[in-house]
mmCIF file of C-alpha atoms in Angstrom:
data_model
loop_
_atom_site.group_PDB
_atom_site.id
_atom_site.type_symbol
_atom_site.label_atom_id
_atom_site.label_comp_id
_atom_site.label_asym_id
_atom_site.label_seq_id
_atom_site.Cartn_x
_atom_site.Cartn_y
_atom_site.Cartn_z
ATOM 1 C CA UNK A 1 1.697 -16.285 35.359
ATOM 2 C CA UNK A 2 -0.614 -13.545 34.219
ATOM 3 C CA UNK A 3 2.154 -11.567 32.526
ATOM 4 C CA UNK A 4 3.869 -14.401 30.566
ATOM 5 C CA UNK A 5 1.980 -13.392 27.438
ATOM 6 C CA UNK A 6 3.739 -9.998 27.524
ATOM 7 C CA UNK A 7 7.247 -11.457 27.174
ATOM 8 C CA UNK A 8 8.946 -9.682 24.284
ATOM 9 C CA UNK A 9 11.739 -10.768 21.966
ATOM 10 C CA UNK A 10 15.322 -10.175 23.148
ATOM 11 C CA UNK A 11 16.435 -6.539 23.023
ATOM 12 C CA UNK A 12 19.476 -7.729 21.057
ATOM 13 C CA UNK A 13 17.078 -8.641 18.199
ATOM 14 C CA UNK A 14 15.502 -5.205 18.105
ATOM 15 C CA UNK A 15 16.918 -2.021 16.495
ATOM 16 C CA UNK A 16 19.472 -0.407 18.730
ATOM 17 C CA UNK A 17 17.791 2.461 20.608
ATOM 18 C CA UNK A 18 19.093 5.943 19.907
ATOM 19 C CA UNK A 19 19.833 8.499 22.633
ATOM 20 C CA UNK A 20 17.508 11.448 22.823
ATOM 21 C CA UNK A 21 18.835 14.613 21.239
ATOM 22 C CA UNK A 22 18.594 16.334 24.596
ATOM 23 C CA UNK A 23 21.542 14.227 25.880
ATOM 24 C CA UNK A 24 24.132 16.490 24.320
ATOM 25 C CA UNK A 25 26.869 15.110 26.600
ATOM 26 C CA UNK A 26 26.381 11.570 25.324
ATOM 27 C CA UNK A 27 26.495 12.855 21.727
ATOM 28 C CA UNK A 28 29.922 14.371 22.444
ATOM 29 C CA UNK A 29 31.089 11.152 24.087
ATOM 30 C CA UNK A 30 29.934 9.166 21.059
ATOM 31 C CA UNK A 31 31.962 11.428 18.759
ATOM 32 C CA UNK A 32 35.033 11.003 20.914
ATOM 33 C CA UNK A 33 34.471 7.225 21.167
ATOM 34 C CA UNK A 34 34.028 6.759 17.400
ATOM 35 C CA UNK A 35 36.767 9.315 16.615
ATOM 36 C CA UNK A 36 34.359 10.968 14.268
ATOM 37 C CA UNK A 37 36.054 13.701 12.269
ATOM 38 C CA UNK A 38 36.652 15.081 8.864
ATOM 39 C CA UNK A 39 39.820 16.281 7.213
ATOM 40 C CA UNK A 40 39.453 19.759 8.692
ATOM 41 C CA UNK A 41 39.597 18.372 12.202
ATOM 42 C CA UNK A 42 43.190 17.373 11.453
ATOM 43 C CA UNK A 43 44.143 21.064 11.582
ATOM 44 C CA UNK A 44 45.042 22.465 14.947
ATOM 45 C CA UNK A 45 44.233 26.142 15.352
ATOM 46 C CA UNK A 46 47.071 27.974 17.079
ATOM 47 C CA UNK A 47 45.980 30.871 19.268
ATOM 48 C CA UNK A 48 47.165 33.641 21.551
ATOM 49 C CA UNK A 49 45.089 34.522 24.647
ATOM 50 C CA UNK A 50 45.043 38.096 25.796
ATOM 51 C CA UNK A 51 43.975 38.364 29.449
ATOM 52 C CA UNK A 52 43.711 35.777 32.209
ATOM 53 C CA UNK A 53 41.159 37.388 34.494
ATOM 54 C CA UNK A 54 37.399 36.574 34.943
ATOM 55 C CA UNK A 55 36.603 35.670 31.330
ATOM 56 C CA UNK A 56 40.157 34.810 30.335
ATOM 57 C CA UNK A 57 40.368 31.977 32.846
ATOM 58 C CA UNK A 58 37.174 30.468 31.372
ATOM 59 C CA UNK A 59 38.589 30.660 27.886
ATOM 60 C CA UNK A 60 41.954 29.270 28.990
ATOM 61 C CA UNK A 61 40.230 26.164 30.324
ATOM 62 C CA UNK A 62 38.259 25.875 27.034
ATOM 63 C CA UNK A 63 41.427 26.088 24.984
ATOM 64 C CA UNK A 64 43.222 23.456 27.003
ATOM 65 C CA UNK A 65 40.247 21.120 26.847
ATOM 66 C CA UNK A 66 39.808 21.455 23.103
ATOM 67 C CA UNK A 67 42.055 19.074 21.050
ATOM 68 C CA UNK A 68 41.635 21.294 18.018
ATOM 69 C CA UNK A 69 43.265 24.255 19.755
ATOM 70 C CA UNK A 70 46.855 24.895 20.755
ATOM 71 C CA UNK A 71 47.768 27.803 23.048
ATOM 72 C CA UNK A 72 51.025 29.368 21.884
ATOM 73 C CA UNK A 73 51.019 32.730 23.680
ATOM 74 C CA UNK A 74 49.430 33.989 26.912
ATOM 75 C CA UNK A 75 49.474 37.785 27.127
ATOM 76 C CA UNK A 76 48.859 39.042 30.697
ATOM 77 C CA UNK A 77 49.739 42.295 32.327
ATOM 78 C CA UNK A 78 50.109 40.992 35.875
ATOM 79 C CA UNK A 79 53.616 39.488 35.910
ATOM 80 C CA UNK A 80 53.161 38.093 39.409
ATOM 81 C CA UNK A 81 50.160 36.140 38.246
ATOM 82 C CA UNK A 82 51.842 34.659 35.186
ATOM 83 C CA UNK A 83 54.175 32.319 37.052
ATOM 84 C CA UNK A 84 51.263 30.940 39.051
ATOM 85 C CA UNK A 85 49.219 30.456 35.886
ATOM 86 C CA UNK A 86 52.038 28.559 34.154
ATOM 87 C CA UNK A 87 52.535 26.285 37.113
ATOM 88 C CA UNK A 88 48.791 25.622 37.683
ATOM 89 C CA UNK A 89 47.961 24.882 34.059
ATOM 90 C CA UNK A 90 51.314 23.270 33.174
ATOM 91 C CA UNK A 91 51.917 25.708 30.398
ATOM 92 C CA UNK A 92 55.556 24.617 29.816
ATOM 93 C CA UNK A 93 55.371 25.123 26.080
ATOM 94 C CA UNK A 94 53.445 28.407 26.171
ATOM 95 C CA UNK A 95 55.215 31.745 25.843
ATOM 96 C CA UNK A 96 53.924 34.310 28.311
ATOM 97 C CA UNK A 97 54.268 37.975 27.353
ATOM 98 C CA UNK A 98 53.344 41.413 28.602
ATOM 99 C CA UNK A 99 50.799 43.401 26.536
ATOM 100 C CA UNK A 100 53.607 45.756 25.380
ATOM 101 C CA UNK A 101 55.004 42.814 23.365
ATOM 102 C CA UNK A 102 51.839 42.441 21.273
ATOM 103 C CA UNK A 103 53.852 42.971 18.114
ATOM 104 C CA UNK A 104 55.746 39.730 18.713
ATOM 105 C CA UNK A 105 52.463 37.789 18.815
ATOM 106 C CA UNK A 106 50.920 39.450 15.793
ATOM 107 C CA UNK A 107 54.084 39.067 13.726
ATOM 108 C CA UNK A 108 54.133 35.275 14.294
ATOM 109 C CA UNK A 109 52.897 33.678 11.036
ATOM 110 C CA UNK A 110 51.972 30.507 12.910
ATOM 111 C CA UNK A 111 49.258 32.211 14.954
ATOM 112 C CA UNK A 112 45.830 31.604 13.383
ATOM 113 C CA UNK A 113 43.659 33.401 15.980
ATOM 114 C CA UNK A 114 43.606 35.803 18.884
ATOM 115 C CA UNK A 115 41.275 35.509 21.856
ATOM 116 C CA UNK A 116 40.618 38.852 23.587
ATOM 117 C CA UNK A 117 39.510 38.694 27.248
ATOM 118 C CA UNK A 118 41.196 41.871 28.545
ATOM 119 C CA UNK A 119 39.377 44.809 30.239
ATOM 120 C CA UNK A 120 36.697 46.362 28.000
ATOM 121 C CA UNK A 121 38.602 49.540 27.327
ATOM 122 C CA UNK A 122 41.466 47.631 25.591
ATOM 123 C CA UNK A 123 39.348 45.465 23.280
ATOM 124 C CA UNK A 124 39.150 47.738 20.284
ATOM 125 C CA UNK A 125 42.901 48.302 19.919
ATOM 126 C CA UNK A 126 43.747 44.628 20.192
ATOM 127 C CA UNK A 127 40.990 43.540 17.849
ATOM 128 C CA UNK A 128 42.013 46.152 15.242
ATOM 129 C CA UNK A 129 45.710 45.306 15.354
ATOM 130 C CA UNK A 130 45.011 41.557 15.291
ATOM 131 C CA UNK A 131 42.805 41.850 12.248
ATOM 132 C CA UNK A 132 45.301 44.073 10.490
ATOM 133 C CA UNK A 133 47.839 41.322 11.098
ATOM 134 C CA UNK A 134 45.291 38.972 9.412
ATOM 135 C CA UNK A 135 44.491 36.956 12.459
ATOM 136 C CA UNK A 136 41.002 35.575 13.263
ATOM 137 C CA UNK A 137 39.625 37.217 16.347
ATOM 138 C CA UNK A 138 37.414 36.044 19.182
ATOM 139 C CA UNK A 139 36.492 38.943 21.414
ATOM 140 C CA UNK A 140 34.537 39.224 24.630
ATOM 141 C CA UNK A 141 31.782 41.768 24.287
ATOM 142 C CA UNK A 142 31.829 44.606 23.740
ATOM 143 C CA UNK A 143 34.236 44.994 20.873
ATOM 144 C CA UNK A 144 34.111 48.714 21.565
ATOM 145 C CA UNK A 145 31.990 51.046 23.623
ATOM 146 C CA UNK A 146 31.473 53.225 20.554
ATOM 147 C CA UNK A 147 29.016 51.918 17.890
ATOM 148 C CA UNK A 148 30.909 53.517 15.005
ATOM 149 C CA UNK A 149 34.165 51.850 16.117
ATOM 150 C CA UNK A 150 32.488 48.487 16.275
ATOM 151 C CA UNK A 151 31.435 49.008 12.624
ATOM 152 C CA UNK A 152 35.020 49.891 11.723
ATOM 153 C CA UNK A 153 36.308 46.710 13.312
ATOM 154 C CA UNK A 154 33.877 44.563 11.228
ATOM 155 C CA UNK A 155 34.846 46.592 8.105
ATOM 156 C CA UNK A 156 38.460 45.804 8.784
ATOM 157 C CA UNK A 157 37.578 42.068 9.187
ATOM 158 C CA UNK A 158 35.814 42.130 5.822
ATOM 159 C CA UNK A 159 38.720 43.905 4.189
ATOM 160 C CA UNK A 160 41.392 41.463 5.366
ATOM 161 C CA UNK A 161 39.156 38.393 4.963
ATOM 162 C CA UNK A 162 39.422 37.172 8.540
ATOM 163 C CA UNK A 163 36.558 36.421 10.908
ATOM 164 C CA UNK A 164 35.691 38.707 13.881
ATOM 165 C CA UNK A 165 33.578 36.796 16.334
ATOM 166 C CA UNK A 166 31.918 38.709 19.261
ATOM 167 C CA UNK A 167 31.273 36.410 22.182
ATOM 168 C CA UNK A 168 27.606 36.090 23.236
ATOM 169 C CA UNK A 169 27.986 32.810 25.060
ATOM 170 C CA UNK A 170 24.337 32.347 26.055
ATOM 171 C CA UNK A 171 23.417 31.531 22.448
ATOM 172 C CA UNK A 172 25.414 28.357 22.920
ATOM 173 C CA UNK A 173 23.633 27.203 26.049
ATOM 174 C CA UNK A 174 21.697 23.961 25.312
ATOM 175 C CA UNK A 175 18.585 24.969 27.267
ATOM 176 C CA UNK A 176 18.184 28.377 25.519
ATOM 177 C CA UNK A 177 18.946 26.707 22.177
ATOM 178 C CA UNK A 178 16.192 24.213 22.763
ATOM 179 C CA UNK A 179 13.673 27.033 23.551
ATOM 180 C CA UNK A 180 14.690 28.873 20.331
ATOM 181 C CA UNK A 181 14.346 25.735 18.275
ATOM 182 C CA UNK A 182 10.789 25.029 19.570
ATOM 183 C CA UNK A 183 9.836 28.638 19.049
ATOM 184 C CA UNK A 184 11.051 28.592 15.443
ATOM 185 C CA UNK A 185 9.122 25.330 14.849
ATOM 186 C CA UNK A 186 5.916 26.988 16.000
ATOM 187 C CA UNK A 187 5.341 24.639 18.941
ATOM 188 C CA UNK A 188 3.315 27.302 20.767
ATOM 189 C CA UNK A 189 2.314 29.524 17.859
ATOM 190 C CA UNK A 190 3.078 33.216 17.589
ATOM 191 C CA UNK A 191 4.889 34.347 20.733
ATOM 192 C CA UNK A 192 2.759 36.802 22.669
ATOM 193 C CA UNK A 193 5.160 37.409 25.596
ATOM 194 C CA UNK A 194 8.788 36.563 26.248
ATOM 195 C CA UNK A 195 10.342 37.058 29.666
ATOM 196 C CA UNK A 196 13.951 36.929 30.825
ATOM 197 C CA UNK A 197 15.182 36.961 34.416
ATOM 198 C CA UNK A 198 18.899 37.556 34.889
ATOM 199 C CA UNK A 199 20.220 38.163 38.389
ATOM 200 C CA UNK A 200 23.927 38.258 39.038
ATOM 201 C CA UNK A 201 25.782 36.312 41.715
ATOM 202 C CA UNK A 202 27.993 37.174 43.468
ATOM 203 C CA UNK A 203 27.794 40.956 43.443
ATOM 204 C CA UNK A 204 30.710 42.049 41.209
ATOM 205 C CA UNK A 205 33.370 44.308 42.756
ATOM 206 C CA UNK A 206 32.803 48.050 42.542
ATOM 207 C CA UNK A 207 36.152 48.319 40.742
ATOM 208 C CA UNK A 208 34.868 46.023 37.983
ATOM 209 C CA UNK A 209 31.490 47.799 37.790
ATOM 210 C CA UNK A 210 33.183 51.207 37.509
ATOM 211 C CA UNK A 211 34.932 50.214 34.320
ATOM 212 C CA UNK A 212 32.371 47.752 32.971
ATOM 213 C CA UNK A 213 30.442 50.227 30.797
ATOM 214 C CA UNK A 214 27.312 50.057 32.990
ATOM 215 C CA UNK A 215 24.642 47.516 33.666
ATOM 216 C CA UNK A 216 22.954 48.014 30.237
ATOM 217 C CA UNK A 217 26.063 47.543 28.109
ATOM 218 C CA UNK A 218 27.835 45.031 30.352
ATOM 219 C CA UNK A 219 24.959 42.938 31.553
ATOM 220 C CA UNK A 220 21.630 43.490 29.833
ATOM 221 C CA UNK A 221 23.105 43.110 26.331
ATOM 222 C CA UNK A 222 23.101 39.337 26.979
ATOM 223 C CA UNK A 223 19.393 39.288 27.703
ATOM 224 C CA UNK A 224 18.543 41.534 24.763
ATOM 225 C CA UNK A 225 20.634 39.282 22.555
ATOM 226 C CA UNK A 226 18.904 36.060 23.786
ATOM 227 C CA UNK A 227 15.457 37.634 23.309
ATOM 228 C CA UNK A 228 16.019 38.884 19.765
ATOM 229 C CA UNK A 229 17.883 35.728 18.860
ATOM 230 C CA UNK A 230 14.942 33.501 20.018
ATOM 231 C CA UNK A 231 12.338 35.679 18.246
ATOM 232 C CA UNK A 232 14.292 36.693 15.114
ATOM 233 C CA UNK A 233 12.745 40.122 15.585
ATOM 234 C CA UNK A 234 13.780 43.493 16.945
ATOM 235 C CA UNK A 235 11.751 45.930 19.098
ATOM 236 C CA UNK A 236 10.304 49.260 17.837
ATOM 237 C CA UNK A 237 10.040 50.762 21.361
ATOM 238 C CA UNK A 238 11.366 50.213 24.849
ATOM 239 C CA UNK A 239 10.548 51.453 28.336
ATOM 240 C CA UNK A 240 12.815 51.099 31.413
ATOM 241 C CA UNK A 241 12.570 51.567 35.084
ATOM 242 C CA UNK A 242 15.869 51.388 37.029
ATOM 243 C CA UNK A 243 17.117 52.013 40.545
ATOM 244 C CA UNK A 244 20.374 51.812 42.548
ATOM 245 C CA UNK A 245 19.645 50.194 45.928
ATOM 246 C CA UNK A 246 23.344 49.846 46.725
ATOM 247 C CA UNK A 247 25.012 53.232 47.627
ATOM 248 C CA UNK A 248 28.390 52.376 46.037
ATOM 249 C CA UNK A 249 26.696 51.585 42.721
ATOM 250 C CA UNK A 250 24.645 54.814 42.911
ATOM 251 C CA UNK A 251 27.885 56.693 43.469
ATOM 252 C CA UNK A 252 29.344 55.586 40.208
ATOM 253 C CA UNK A 253 26.033 56.669 38.445
ATOM 254 C CA UNK A 254 24.922 53.141 37.608
ATOM 255 C CA UNK A 255 21.951 50.950 38.610
ATOM 256 C CA UNK A 256 21.751 47.564 40.308
ATOM 257 C CA UNK A 257 18.072 46.791 39.517
ATOM 258 C CA UNK A 258 16.386 47.181 36.121
ATOM 259 C CA UNK A 259 13.010 46.298 34.622
ATOM 260 C CA UNK A 260 12.513 46.731 30.809
ATOM 261 C CA UNK A 261 9.541 46.186 28.635
ATOM 262 C CA UNK A 262 9.993 45.872 24.849
ATOM 263 C CA UNK A 263 7.349 46.093 22.100
ATOM 264 C CA UNK A 264 7.954 44.229 18.864
ATOM 265 C CA UNK A 265 6.385 44.970 15.483
ATOM 266 C CA UNK A 266 4.543 41.678 15.373
ATOM 267 C CA UNK A 267 2.877 42.429 18.690
ATOM 268 C CA UNK A 268 5.118 40.385 20.915
ATOM 269 C CA UNK A 269 5.810 41.955 24.272
ATOM 270 C CA UNK A 270 9.177 41.375 25.953
ATOM 271 C CA UNK A 271 10.181 41.748 29.637
ATOM 272 C CA UNK A 272 13.553 41.719 31.248
ATOM 273 C CA UNK A 273 14.074 41.616 34.995
ATOM 274 C CA UNK A 274 17.702 42.296 35.870
ATOM 275 C CA UNK A 275 19.680 42.567 39.182
ATOM 276 C CA UNK A 276 23.370 42.810 40.003
ATOM 277 C CA UNK A 277 22.985 41.071 43.361
ATOM 278 C CA UNK A 278 21.085 37.812 43.915
ATOM 279 C CA UNK A 279 21.708 36.251 47.356
ATOM 280 C CA UNK A 280 20.371 32.845 46.406
ATOM 281 C CA UNK A 281 22.546 32.183 43.339
ATOM 282 C CA UNK A 282 22.799 32.975 39.657
ATOM 283 C CA UNK A 283 19.205 33.239 38.662
ATOM 284 C CA UNK A 284 18.764 32.696 34.914
ATOM 285 C CA UNK A 285 15.264 31.955 33.464
ATOM 286 C CA UNK A 286 13.620 32.278 30.091
ATOM 287 C CA UNK A 287 9.865 31.971 29.379
ATOM 288 C CA UNK A 288 7.960 32.209 26.073
ATOM 289 C CA UNK A 289 4.199 32.238 25.969
ATOM 290 C CA UNK A 290 1.831 31.768 22.984
ATOM 291 C CA UNK A 291 -1.683 30.709 22.126
ATOM 292 C CA UNK A 292 -0.751 27.015 22.200
ATOM 293 C CA UNK A 293 1.125 26.993 25.505
ATOM 294 C CA UNK A 294 4.351 27.934 27.228
ATOM 295 C CA UNK A 295 8.014 26.944 27.043
ATOM 296 C CA UNK A 296 10.384 27.622 29.925
ATOM 297 C CA UNK A 297 14.074 27.236 30.584
ATOM 298 C CA UNK A 298 14.366 27.350 34.395
ATOM 299 C CA UNK A 299 17.334 27.494 36.726
ATOM 300 C CA UNK A 300 19.762 24.577 36.722
ATOM 301 C CA UNK A 301 20.947 22.869 39.947
ATOM 302 C CA UNK A 302 24.414 21.373 40.194
ATOM 303 C CA UNK A 303 23.190 18.297 42.067
ATOM 304 C CA UNK A 304 19.515 18.266 41.179
ATOM 305 C CA UNK A 305 18.937 14.607 41.991
ATOM 306 C CA UNK A 306 19.715 14.803 45.731
ATOM 307 C CA UNK A 307 17.031 15.872 48.161
ATOM 308 C CA UNK A 308 16.651 15.647 51.921
ATOM 309 C CA UNK A 309 14.080 16.060 54.693
ATOM 310 C CA UNK A 310 14.981 16.756 58.282
ATOM 311 C CA UNK A 311 12.574 17.258 61.091
ATOM 312 C CA UNK A 312 9.788 19.563 59.909
ATOM 313 C CA UNK A 313 11.845 21.693 57.566
ATOM 314 C CA UNK A 314 10.261 20.266 54.460
ATOM 315 C CA UNK A 315 11.957 19.089 51.307
ATOM 316 C CA UNK A 316 15.473 20.527 50.738
ATOM 317 C CA UNK A 317 17.198 20.529 47.350
ATOM 318 C CA UNK A 318 20.584 21.716 46.086
ATOM 319 C CA UNK A 319 20.903 25.502 45.382
ATOM 320 C CA UNK A 320 21.104 26.799 41.814
ATOM 321 C CA UNK A 321 24.437 27.480 40.226
ATOM 322 C CA UNK A 322 26.425 30.112 42.146
ATOM 323 C CA UNK A 323 27.780 32.194 39.189
ATOM 324 C CA UNK A 324 28.237 32.576 35.451
ATOM 325 C CA UNK A 325 31.339 30.344 34.997
ATOM 326 C CA UNK A 326 29.467 27.290 36.320
ATOM 327 C CA UNK A 327 26.029 28.065 34.920
ATOM 328 C CA UNK A 328 27.333 28.668 31.373
ATOM 329 C CA UNK A 329 30.288 26.292 31.461
ATOM 330 C CA UNK A 330 28.984 24.227 28.505
ATOM 331 C CA UNK A 331 27.941 27.363 26.625
ATOM 332 C CA UNK A 332 31.476 28.707 26.854
ATOM 333 C CA UNK A 333 32.952 25.428 25.597
ATOM 334 C CA UNK A 334 30.394 25.233 22.750
ATOM 335 C CA UNK A 335 31.095 28.837 21.848
ATOM 336 C CA UNK A 336 34.887 28.214 21.634
ATOM 337 C CA UNK A 337 34.374 25.092 19.540
ATOM 338 C CA UNK A 338 32.136 27.060 17.116
ATOM 339 C CA UNK A 339 34.901 29.687 16.807
ATOM 340 C CA UNK A 340 37.265 26.935 15.720
ATOM 341 C CA UNK A 341 34.765 25.827 13.094
ATOM 342 C CA UNK A 342 34.592 29.399 11.830
ATOM 343 C CA UNK A 343 38.316 29.737 11.643
ATOM 344 C CA UNK A 344 38.565 26.484 9.718
ATOM 345 C CA UNK A 345 35.903 27.541 7.303
ATOM 346 C CA UNK A 346 33.481 24.803 8.333
ATOM 347 C CA UNK A 347 30.652 27.267 8.978
ATOM 348 C CA UNK A 348 29.854 30.935 9.095
ATOM 349 C CA UNK A 349 29.669 32.736 12.377
ATOM 350 C CA UNK A 350 26.382 32.313 14.204
ATOM 351 C CA UNK A 351 26.778 35.827 15.627
ATOM 352 C CA UNK A 352 26.329 38.408 12.869
ATOM 353 C CA UNK A 353 27.714 41.955 12.819
ATOM 354 C CA UNK A 354 24.253 43.429 12.305
ATOM 355 C CA UNK A 355 22.973 41.502 15.338
ATOM 356 C CA UNK A 356 25.801 42.899 17.528
ATOM 357 C CA UNK A 357 25.122 46.430 16.376
ATOM 358 C CA UNK A 358 21.372 46.103 16.868
ATOM 359 C CA UNK A 359 21.739 44.749 20.400
ATOM 360 C CA UNK A 360 24.019 47.622 21.269
ATOM 361 C CA UNK A 361 21.532 50.116 19.966
ATOM 362 C CA UNK A 362 18.713 48.532 21.927
ATOM 363 C CA UNK A 363 20.792 48.592 25.112
ATOM 364 C CA UNK A 364 21.534 52.298 24.572
ATOM 365 C CA UNK A 365 17.812 52.953 24.098
ATOM 366 C CA UNK A 366 17.003 51.103 27.317
ATOM 367 C CA UNK A 367 19.563 53.258 29.193
ATOM 368 C CA UNK A 368 18.197 56.422 27.620
ATOM 369 C CA UNK A 369 14.702 55.455 28.802
ATOM 370 C CA UNK A 370 15.975 54.813 32.360
ATOM 371 C CA UNK A 371 17.738 58.187 32.493
ATOM 372 C CA UNK A 372 14.936 60.256 30.943
ATOM 373 C CA UNK A 373 11.933 58.394 32.359
ATOM 374 C CA UNK A 374 10.422 58.225 28.838
ATOM 375 C CA UNK A 375 9.598 55.479 26.395
ATOM 376 C CA UNK A 376 12.075 55.414 23.560
ATOM 377 C CA UNK A 377 11.141 54.641 19.938
ATOM 378 C CA UNK A 378 13.504 52.616 17.793
ATOM 379 C CA UNK A 379 13.327 53.421 14.111
ATOM 380 C CA UNK A 380 15.388 51.005 12.020
ATOM 381 C CA UNK A 381 16.531 52.101 8.570
ATOM 382 C CA UNK A 382 16.444 49.762 5.633
ATOM 383 C CA UNK A 383 19.371 47.321 5.730
ATOM 384 C CA UNK A 384 20.225 48.005 9.339
ATOM 385 C CA UNK A 385 18.752 44.733 10.673
ATOM 386 C CA UNK A 386 19.724 41.232 9.688
ATOM 387 C CA UNK A 387 17.396 39.326 7.403
ATOM 388 C CA UNK A 388 16.460 35.846 8.641
ATOM 389 C CA UNK A 389 15.114 32.861 6.719
ATOM 390 C CA UNK A 390 12.361 31.098 8.648
#
């Protein structure tokens, strides 16, 4: 036969192939299979979860899934919901309390950390009291709607020597992390443009939006954070166009559609395209462009390997993820696992106080531009921005 000469030695006699680093799920499986750990993994972090709503349910699942975490208290205001939660999640050994009983949680010396997923207006008080009780804190953003109060919370954390982690889950998404890594390695040279598309699905309730802090502080902060995190640079001016197409959103003096351009000192131009209502799913895309090429993180599909053709309709594929809990499921799990590492002293937080404060200031500038119709300059004072090592 013509191909006999191409017969190779047995694969058992060759070096064992290694999985590609992109297969992060196999990496986790290998760790579980080999029971890879160090002595710090023997410690179980005991936590209290405040809030079991939109974000709290995600974190509850992360806690239960993580062998290094033990849920001791669930603090939830809706007493009718608590019994259903206990039954559904089999929380037989978890104490469920009303928020008025916060002192009982914070006085428990066995509690290592507090996870705050309550409505935005309540974050600051819980964070402050938890830190004063010398508990590590994981808080959904924002820590506070007032910049000065955010700074005070971080000052308290430093004073008591306990970590305060502000949750920006998209940093822990494998696809965005891959883009950042390639940008930092210089794969496409100096970034000339960076674009983010972030369109929400489904449309949040008007009750949620009315208390969310607005589209800039509730929603766009994620995109600003990803952009500055990828670049390691902060803009010196921003310009925003915004509109409310939905009457109910206009009535609460907010916007549902926003377009922002950001200019960076190095010459990089940033663009963010944001909507509260995407009818075709949770649209999440990142693109960076430079003189050597382009890197993109496009939408994920739940069942991307199944396609169909019927009559003359053309090729049909699965839709993109419907909403944020599914699209960023792995990011949420990775984020919680990172928090455990921080609490155990295995690493420093990947989300720095100066980054949180800078993102908040940029979001405020974007909103100012939208409301005034003018470009807004951002003048950073010495020491205000984080210093990165590249």
